CSV table of C-alpha atoms and ligand atoms in Angstrom, one decimal:
chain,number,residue,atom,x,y,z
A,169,UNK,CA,-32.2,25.8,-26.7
A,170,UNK,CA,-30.7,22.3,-27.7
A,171,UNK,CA,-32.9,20.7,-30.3
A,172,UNK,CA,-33.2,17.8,-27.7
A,173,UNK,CA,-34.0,18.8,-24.4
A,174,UNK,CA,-31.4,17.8,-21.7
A,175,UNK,CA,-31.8,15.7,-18.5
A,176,UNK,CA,-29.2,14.5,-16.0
A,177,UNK,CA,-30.9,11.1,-15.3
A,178,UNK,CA,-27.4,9.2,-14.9
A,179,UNK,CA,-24.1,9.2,-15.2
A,180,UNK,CA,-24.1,6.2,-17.9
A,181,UNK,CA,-26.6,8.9,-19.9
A,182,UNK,CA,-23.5,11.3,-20.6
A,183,UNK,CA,-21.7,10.8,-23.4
A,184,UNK,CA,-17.4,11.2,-22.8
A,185,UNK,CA,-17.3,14.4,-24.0
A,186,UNK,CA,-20.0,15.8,-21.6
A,187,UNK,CA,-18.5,14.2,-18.1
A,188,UNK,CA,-15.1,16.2,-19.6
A,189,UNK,CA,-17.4,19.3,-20.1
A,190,UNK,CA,-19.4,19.2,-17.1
A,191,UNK,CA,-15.9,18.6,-15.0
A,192,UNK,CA,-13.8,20.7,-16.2
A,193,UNK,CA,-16.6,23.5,-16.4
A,194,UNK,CA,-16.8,22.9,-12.8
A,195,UNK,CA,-13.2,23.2,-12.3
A,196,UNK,CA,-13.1,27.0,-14.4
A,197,UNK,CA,-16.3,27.8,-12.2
A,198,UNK,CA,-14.3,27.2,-9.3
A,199,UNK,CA,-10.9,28.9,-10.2
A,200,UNK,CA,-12.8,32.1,-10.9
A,201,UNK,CA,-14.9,32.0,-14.1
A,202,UNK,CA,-17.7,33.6,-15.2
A,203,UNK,CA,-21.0,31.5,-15.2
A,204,UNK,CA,-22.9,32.2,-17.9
A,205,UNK,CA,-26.2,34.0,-17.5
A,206,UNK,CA,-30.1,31.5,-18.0
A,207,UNK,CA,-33.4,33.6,-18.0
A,208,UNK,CA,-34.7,30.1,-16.4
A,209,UNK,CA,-36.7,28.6,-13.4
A,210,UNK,CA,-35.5,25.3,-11.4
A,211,UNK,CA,-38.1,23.7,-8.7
A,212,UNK,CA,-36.1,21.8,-6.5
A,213,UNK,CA,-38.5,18.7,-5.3
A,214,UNK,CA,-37.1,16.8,-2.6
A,215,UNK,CA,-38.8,13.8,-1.1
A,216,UNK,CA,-35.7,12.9,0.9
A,217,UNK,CA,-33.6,14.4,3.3
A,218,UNK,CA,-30.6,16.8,2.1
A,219,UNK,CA,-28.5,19.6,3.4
A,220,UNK,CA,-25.4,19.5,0.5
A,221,UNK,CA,-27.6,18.8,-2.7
A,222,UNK,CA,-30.7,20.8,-2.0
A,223,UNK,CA,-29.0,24.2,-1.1
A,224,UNK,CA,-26.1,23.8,-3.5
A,225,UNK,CA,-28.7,23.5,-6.0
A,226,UNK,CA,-30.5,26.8,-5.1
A,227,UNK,CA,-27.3,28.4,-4.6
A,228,UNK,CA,-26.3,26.9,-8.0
A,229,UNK,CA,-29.5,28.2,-10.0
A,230,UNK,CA,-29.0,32.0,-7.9
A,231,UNK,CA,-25.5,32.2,-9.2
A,232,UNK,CA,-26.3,31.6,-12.8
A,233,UNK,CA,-29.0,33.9,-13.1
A,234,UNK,CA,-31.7,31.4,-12.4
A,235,UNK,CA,-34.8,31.8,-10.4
A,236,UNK,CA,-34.8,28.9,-7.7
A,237,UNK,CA,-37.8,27.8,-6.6
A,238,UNK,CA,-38.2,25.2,-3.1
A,239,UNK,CA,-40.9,23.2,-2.7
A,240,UNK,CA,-41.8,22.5,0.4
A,241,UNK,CA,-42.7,18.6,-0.1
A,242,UNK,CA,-44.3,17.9,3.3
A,243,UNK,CA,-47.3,21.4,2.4
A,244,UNK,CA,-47.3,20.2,-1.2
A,245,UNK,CA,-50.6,19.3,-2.9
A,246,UNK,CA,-49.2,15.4,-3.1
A,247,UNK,CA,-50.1,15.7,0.2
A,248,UNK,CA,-53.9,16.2,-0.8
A,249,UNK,CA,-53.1,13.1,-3.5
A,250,UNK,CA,-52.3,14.5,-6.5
A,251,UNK,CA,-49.9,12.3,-8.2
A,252,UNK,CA,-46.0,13.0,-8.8
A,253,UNK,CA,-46.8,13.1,-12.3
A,254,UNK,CA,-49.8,15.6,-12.4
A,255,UNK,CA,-47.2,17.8,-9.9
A,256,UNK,CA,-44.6,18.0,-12.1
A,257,UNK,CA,-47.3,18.8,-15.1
A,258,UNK,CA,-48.5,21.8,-13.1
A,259,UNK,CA,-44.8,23.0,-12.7
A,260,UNK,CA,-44.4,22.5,-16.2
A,261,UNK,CA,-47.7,24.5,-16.7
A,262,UNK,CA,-46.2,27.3,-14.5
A,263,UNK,CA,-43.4,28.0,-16.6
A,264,UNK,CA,-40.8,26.1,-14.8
A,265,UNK,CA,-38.2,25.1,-16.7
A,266,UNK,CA,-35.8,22.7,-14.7
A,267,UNK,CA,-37.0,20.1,-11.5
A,268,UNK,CA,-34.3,19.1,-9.4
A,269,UNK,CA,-36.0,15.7,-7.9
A,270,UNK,CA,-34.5,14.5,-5.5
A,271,UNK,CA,-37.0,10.3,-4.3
A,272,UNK,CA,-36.4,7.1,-3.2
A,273,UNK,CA,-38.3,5.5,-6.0
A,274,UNK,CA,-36.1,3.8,-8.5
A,275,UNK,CA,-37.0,4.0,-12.3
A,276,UNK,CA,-39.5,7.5,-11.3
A,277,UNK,CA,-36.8,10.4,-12.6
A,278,UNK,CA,-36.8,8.6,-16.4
A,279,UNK,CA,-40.1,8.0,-16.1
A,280,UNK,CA,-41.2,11.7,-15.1
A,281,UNK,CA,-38.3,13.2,-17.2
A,282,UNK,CA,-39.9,10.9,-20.7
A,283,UNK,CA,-43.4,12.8,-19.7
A,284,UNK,CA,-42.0,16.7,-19.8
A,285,UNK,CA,-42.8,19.0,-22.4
A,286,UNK,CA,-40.2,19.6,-24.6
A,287,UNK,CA,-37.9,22.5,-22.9
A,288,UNK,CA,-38.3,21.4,-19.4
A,289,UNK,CA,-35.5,19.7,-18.0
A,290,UNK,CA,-35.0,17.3,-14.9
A,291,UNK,CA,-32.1,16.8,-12.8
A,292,UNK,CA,-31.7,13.6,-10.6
A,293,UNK,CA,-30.5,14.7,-7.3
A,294,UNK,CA,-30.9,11.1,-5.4
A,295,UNK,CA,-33.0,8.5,-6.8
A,296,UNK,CA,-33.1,5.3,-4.1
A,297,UNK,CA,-29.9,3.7,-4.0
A,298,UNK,CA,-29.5,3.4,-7.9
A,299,UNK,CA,-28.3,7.1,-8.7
A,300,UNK,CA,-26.5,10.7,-7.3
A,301,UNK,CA,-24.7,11.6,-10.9
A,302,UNK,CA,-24.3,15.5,-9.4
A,303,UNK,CA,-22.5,14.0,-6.7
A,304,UNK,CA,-20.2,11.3,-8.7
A,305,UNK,CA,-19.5,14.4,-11.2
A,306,UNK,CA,-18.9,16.6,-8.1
A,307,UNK,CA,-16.2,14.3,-6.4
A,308,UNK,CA,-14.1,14.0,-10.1
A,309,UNK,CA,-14.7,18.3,-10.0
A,310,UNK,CA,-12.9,17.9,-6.7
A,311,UNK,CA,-9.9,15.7,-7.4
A,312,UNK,CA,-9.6,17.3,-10.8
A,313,UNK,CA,-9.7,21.0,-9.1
A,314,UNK,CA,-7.0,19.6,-6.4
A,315,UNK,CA,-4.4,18.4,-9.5
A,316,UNK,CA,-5.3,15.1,-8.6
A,317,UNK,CA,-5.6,12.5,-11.8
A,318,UNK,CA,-7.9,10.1,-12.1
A,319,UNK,CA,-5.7,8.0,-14.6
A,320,UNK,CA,-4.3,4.8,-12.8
A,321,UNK,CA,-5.8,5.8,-9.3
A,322,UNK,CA,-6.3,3.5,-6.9
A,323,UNK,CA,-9.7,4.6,-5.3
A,324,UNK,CA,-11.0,2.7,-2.0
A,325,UNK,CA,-14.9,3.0,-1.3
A,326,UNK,CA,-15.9,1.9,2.0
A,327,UNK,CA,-19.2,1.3,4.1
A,328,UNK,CA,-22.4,0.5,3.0
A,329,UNK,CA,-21.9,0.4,-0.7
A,330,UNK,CA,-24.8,-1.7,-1.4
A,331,UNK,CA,-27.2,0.7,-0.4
A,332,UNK,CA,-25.6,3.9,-1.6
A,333,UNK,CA,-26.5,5.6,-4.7
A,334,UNK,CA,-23.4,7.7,-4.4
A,335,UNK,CA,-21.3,4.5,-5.1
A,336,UNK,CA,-23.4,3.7,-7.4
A,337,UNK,CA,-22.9,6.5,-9.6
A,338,UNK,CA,-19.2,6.8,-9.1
A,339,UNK,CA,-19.1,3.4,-9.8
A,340,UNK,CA,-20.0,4.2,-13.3
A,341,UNK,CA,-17.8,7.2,-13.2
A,342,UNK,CA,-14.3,6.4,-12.2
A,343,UNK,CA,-13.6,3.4,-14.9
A,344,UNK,CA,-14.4,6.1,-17.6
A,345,UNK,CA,-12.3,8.7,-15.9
A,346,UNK,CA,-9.1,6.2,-16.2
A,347,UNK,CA,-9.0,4.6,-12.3
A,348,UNK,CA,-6.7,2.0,-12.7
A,349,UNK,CA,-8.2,0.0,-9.7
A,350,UNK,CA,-11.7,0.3,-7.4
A,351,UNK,CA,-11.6,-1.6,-3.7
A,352,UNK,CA,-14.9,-2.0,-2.6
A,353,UNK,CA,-14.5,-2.8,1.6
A,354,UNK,CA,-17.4,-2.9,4.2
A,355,UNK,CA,-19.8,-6.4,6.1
A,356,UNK,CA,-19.9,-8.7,3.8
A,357,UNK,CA,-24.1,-7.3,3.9
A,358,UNK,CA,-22.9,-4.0,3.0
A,359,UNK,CA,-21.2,-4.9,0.1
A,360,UNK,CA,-23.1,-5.4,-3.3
A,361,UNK,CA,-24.2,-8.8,-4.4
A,362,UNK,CA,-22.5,-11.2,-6.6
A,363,UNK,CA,-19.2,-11.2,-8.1
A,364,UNK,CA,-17.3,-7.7,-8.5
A,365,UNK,CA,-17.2,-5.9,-12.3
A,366,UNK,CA,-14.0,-6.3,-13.9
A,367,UNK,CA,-11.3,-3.6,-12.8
A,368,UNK,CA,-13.5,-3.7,-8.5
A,369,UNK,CA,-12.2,-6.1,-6.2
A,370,UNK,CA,-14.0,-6.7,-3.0
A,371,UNK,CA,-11.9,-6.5,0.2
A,372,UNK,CA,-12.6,-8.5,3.1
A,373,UNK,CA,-11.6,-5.8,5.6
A,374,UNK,CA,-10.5,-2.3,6.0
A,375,UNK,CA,-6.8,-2.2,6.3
A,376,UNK,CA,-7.1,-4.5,3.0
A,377,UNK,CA,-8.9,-2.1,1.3
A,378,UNK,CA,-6.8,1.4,1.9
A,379,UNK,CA,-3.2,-0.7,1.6
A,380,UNK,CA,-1.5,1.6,-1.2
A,381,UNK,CA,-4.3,3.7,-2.4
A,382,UNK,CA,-4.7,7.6,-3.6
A,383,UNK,CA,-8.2,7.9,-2.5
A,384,UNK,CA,-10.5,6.8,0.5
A,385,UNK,CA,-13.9,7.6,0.0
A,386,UNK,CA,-16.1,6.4,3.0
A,387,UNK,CA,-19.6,6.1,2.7
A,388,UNK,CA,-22.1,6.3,6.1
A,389,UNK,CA,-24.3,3.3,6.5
A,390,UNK,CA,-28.0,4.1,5.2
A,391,UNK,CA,-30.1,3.2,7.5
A,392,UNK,CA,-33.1,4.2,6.0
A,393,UNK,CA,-32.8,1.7,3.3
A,394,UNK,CA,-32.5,-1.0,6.0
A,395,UNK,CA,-34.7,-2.9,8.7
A,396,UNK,CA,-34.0,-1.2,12.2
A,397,UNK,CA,-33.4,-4.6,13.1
A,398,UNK,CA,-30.0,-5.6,10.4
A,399,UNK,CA,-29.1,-2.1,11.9
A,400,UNK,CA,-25.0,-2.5,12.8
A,401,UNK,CA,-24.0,-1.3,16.5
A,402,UNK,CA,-22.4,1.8,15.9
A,403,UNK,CA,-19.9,1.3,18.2
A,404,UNK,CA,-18.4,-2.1,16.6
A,405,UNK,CA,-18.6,-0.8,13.5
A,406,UNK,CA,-16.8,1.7,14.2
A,407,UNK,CA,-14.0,-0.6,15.6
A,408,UNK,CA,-13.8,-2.8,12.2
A,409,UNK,CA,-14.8,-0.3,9.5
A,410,UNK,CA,-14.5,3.4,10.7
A,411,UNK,CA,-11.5,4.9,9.1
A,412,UNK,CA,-9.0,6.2,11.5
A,413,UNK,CA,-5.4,8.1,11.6
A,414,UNK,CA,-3.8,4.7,11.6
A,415,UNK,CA,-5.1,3.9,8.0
A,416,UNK,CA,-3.9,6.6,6.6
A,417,UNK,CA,-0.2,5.4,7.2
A,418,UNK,CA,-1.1,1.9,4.8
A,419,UNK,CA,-2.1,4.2,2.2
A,420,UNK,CA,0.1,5.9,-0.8
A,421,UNK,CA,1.7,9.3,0.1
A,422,UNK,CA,-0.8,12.3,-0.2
A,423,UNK,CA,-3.7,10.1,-0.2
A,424,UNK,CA,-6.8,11.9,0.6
A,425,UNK,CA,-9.9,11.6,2.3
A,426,UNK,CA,-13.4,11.8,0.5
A,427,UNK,CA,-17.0,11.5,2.0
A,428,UNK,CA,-20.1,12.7,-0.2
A,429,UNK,CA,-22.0,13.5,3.8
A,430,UNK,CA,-23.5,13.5,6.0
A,431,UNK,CA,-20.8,11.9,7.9
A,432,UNK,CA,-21.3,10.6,11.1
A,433,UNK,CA,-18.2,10.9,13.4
A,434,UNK,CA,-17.4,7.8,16.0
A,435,UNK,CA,-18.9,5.9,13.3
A,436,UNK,CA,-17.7,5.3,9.6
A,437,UNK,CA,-14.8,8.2,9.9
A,438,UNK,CA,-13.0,9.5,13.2
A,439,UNK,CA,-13.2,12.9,13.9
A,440,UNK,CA,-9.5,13.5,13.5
A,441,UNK,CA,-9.4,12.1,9.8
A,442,UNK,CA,-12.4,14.5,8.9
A,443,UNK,CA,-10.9,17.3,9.9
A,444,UNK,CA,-7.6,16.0,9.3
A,445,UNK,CA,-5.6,17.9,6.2
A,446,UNK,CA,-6.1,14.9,4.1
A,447,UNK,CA,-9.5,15.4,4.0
A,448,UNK,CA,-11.9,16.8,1.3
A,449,UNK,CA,-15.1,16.4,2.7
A,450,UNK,CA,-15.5,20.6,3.1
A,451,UNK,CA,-13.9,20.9,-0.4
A,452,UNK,CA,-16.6,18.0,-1.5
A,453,UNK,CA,-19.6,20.2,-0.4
A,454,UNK,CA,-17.1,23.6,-2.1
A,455,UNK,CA,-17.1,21.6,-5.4
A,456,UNK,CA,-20.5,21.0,-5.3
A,457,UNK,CA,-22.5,24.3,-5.9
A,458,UNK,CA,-19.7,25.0,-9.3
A,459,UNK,CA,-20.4,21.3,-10.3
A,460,UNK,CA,-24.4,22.1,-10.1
A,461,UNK,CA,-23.9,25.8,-11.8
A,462,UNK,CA,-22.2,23.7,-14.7
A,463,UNK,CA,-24.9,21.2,-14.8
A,464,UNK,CA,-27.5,23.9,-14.9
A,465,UNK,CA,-24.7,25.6,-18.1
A,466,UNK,CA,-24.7,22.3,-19.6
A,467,UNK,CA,-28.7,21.8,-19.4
A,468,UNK,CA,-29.7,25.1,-21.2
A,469,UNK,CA,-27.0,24.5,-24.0
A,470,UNK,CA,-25.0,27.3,-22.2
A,471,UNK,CA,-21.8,25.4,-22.8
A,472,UNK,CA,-19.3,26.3,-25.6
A,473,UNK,CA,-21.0,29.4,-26.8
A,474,UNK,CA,-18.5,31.9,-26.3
A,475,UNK,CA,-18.8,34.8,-24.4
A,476,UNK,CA,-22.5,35.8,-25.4
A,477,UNK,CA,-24.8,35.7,-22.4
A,478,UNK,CA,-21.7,35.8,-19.7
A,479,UNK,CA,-23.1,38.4,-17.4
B,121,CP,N1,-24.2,14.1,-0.4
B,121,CP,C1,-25.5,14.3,-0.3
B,121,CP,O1,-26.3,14.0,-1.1
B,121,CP,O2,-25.8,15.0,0.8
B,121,CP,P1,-27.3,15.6,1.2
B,121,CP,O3,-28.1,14.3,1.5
B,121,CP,O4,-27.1,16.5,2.4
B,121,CP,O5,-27.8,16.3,0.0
């Protein structure tokens, strides 16, 4: 047990060493080695839709020996008003060691995660539009895992930015990994307010955007962080902003295709470029459940020890 107990809250939380650890854990993970072995518990609390995170999670805590435990959120006893808070105290009570929360509400995973007892842990699997640091750490696991180098990569992210957490957290990723250059592209409403951070220019249209890059990661729009009503036609967007073959031609050679899902063909990405053999999408959702099992490694203090408590 680390003397501090460990939480993934963000990615601006992990020092450089870590993000190498946690990637290139991922990376052995998925070329074959052994996970270590944790006598723990992890509650997976989602308040939000998933599909990827949620069961790569549980499939993450089975393969390194944990017990995985799903809540269902819509029978839980929040349902009856107990608070988040006294929840996550009554897992605590239980013997859970790990919560995997995935809520809209920005500022709650700190908050819950600076009330735990000492030894339980809490993973942010979504947290509104501010945070998804499994999924920026899973998207380096994957370009890392392909021989692809982040050092002076261009990297194009495209859609709704504004509203999605995984830009958000990648955003505080790539620079660290060494990408020379980030092109942000999508409406001008889509697009985060203000001026760009040094080292991100904002592009005013698609073909801009993917012109000479190594990496196109498009992003669906999040329509449940929207008014129905500022709701894009699907079919227009798709004209201006959904990426098709013809892209891929602007782009450098052996550029590839990312998308952290769901993706919604017709709309941000034609079907032919998400199943196309520049695409990573599949190898994405691959990378994710050895990217969580070295998350979990990296929680418990797992990492580095040798080869005590392999199985
Ligand atoms: N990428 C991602 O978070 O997908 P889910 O919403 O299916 O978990």
């Amino acid at each position: 047990m680390p003397e501090t107990t460990r939480h993934l809250l963000d990615i601006d939380g992990l020092a450089d060493d870590e993000l190498e650890t946690l990637i290139n854990r991922a990376c052995e993970l998925a070329a074959g080695a052994t996970a270590r072995r944790l006598d723990a518990s992890a509650a997976n609390l989602f308040f939000e839709p998933s599909t990827r995170t949620r069961v790569s999670f549980e499939l993450a805590a089975a393969r390194v020996g944990m017990q995985p435990i799903n809540i269902e959120m819509s029978q839980a006893s929040t349902i009856k008003g107990e608070s988040l808070e006294d929840t996550v105290a009554t897992l605590a009570a239980m013997g859970i060691d790990c919560l995997v929360l995935r809520h809209a509400d920005i500022g709650l995973h700190a908050r819950l995660a600076s009330a735990l007892p000492a030894g339980v842990h809490l993973v942010n699997a979504g947290e509104g539009s501010r945070a998804h640091p499994s999924q920026a750490l899973l998207d380096a696991a994957t370009l890392r895992a392909r021989g692809i180098a982040t050092s002076g990569l261009k990297l194009a992210i495209v859609g709704d930015v504004r509203h999605s957490r995984v830009a958000a957290s990648g955003l505080q990723l790539w620079q660290r990994l060494g990408v020379e250059e980030v092109r942000l592209a999508g409406p001008a409403d889509l697009l985060p307010p203000g001026p760009p951070a040094t080292g991100v220019v904002h592009c005013a249209s698609l073909e801009e955007a993917v012109g000479g890059v190594d990496v196109i990661m498009m992003l669906r729009i999040q329509h449940e962080r929207m008014d129905r009503a500022t709701w894009p036609d699907s079919a227009a967007y798709h004209k201006e902003w959904g990426l098709k073959s013809e892209h891929l031609a602007a782009a450098a050679a052996g550029c590839v295709v990312m998308h952290p899902g769901p993706i919604n063909r017709g709309v941000e990405i034609a079907a032919e470029v998400a199943d196309g053999d520049r695409s990573l999408i599949l190898e994405q959702v691959r990378m994710g459940v050895f990217t969580r099992m070295a998350i979990f490694e990296w929680l418990f203090g797992a990492l580095g020890r040798g080869e005590e408590g392999e199985r």
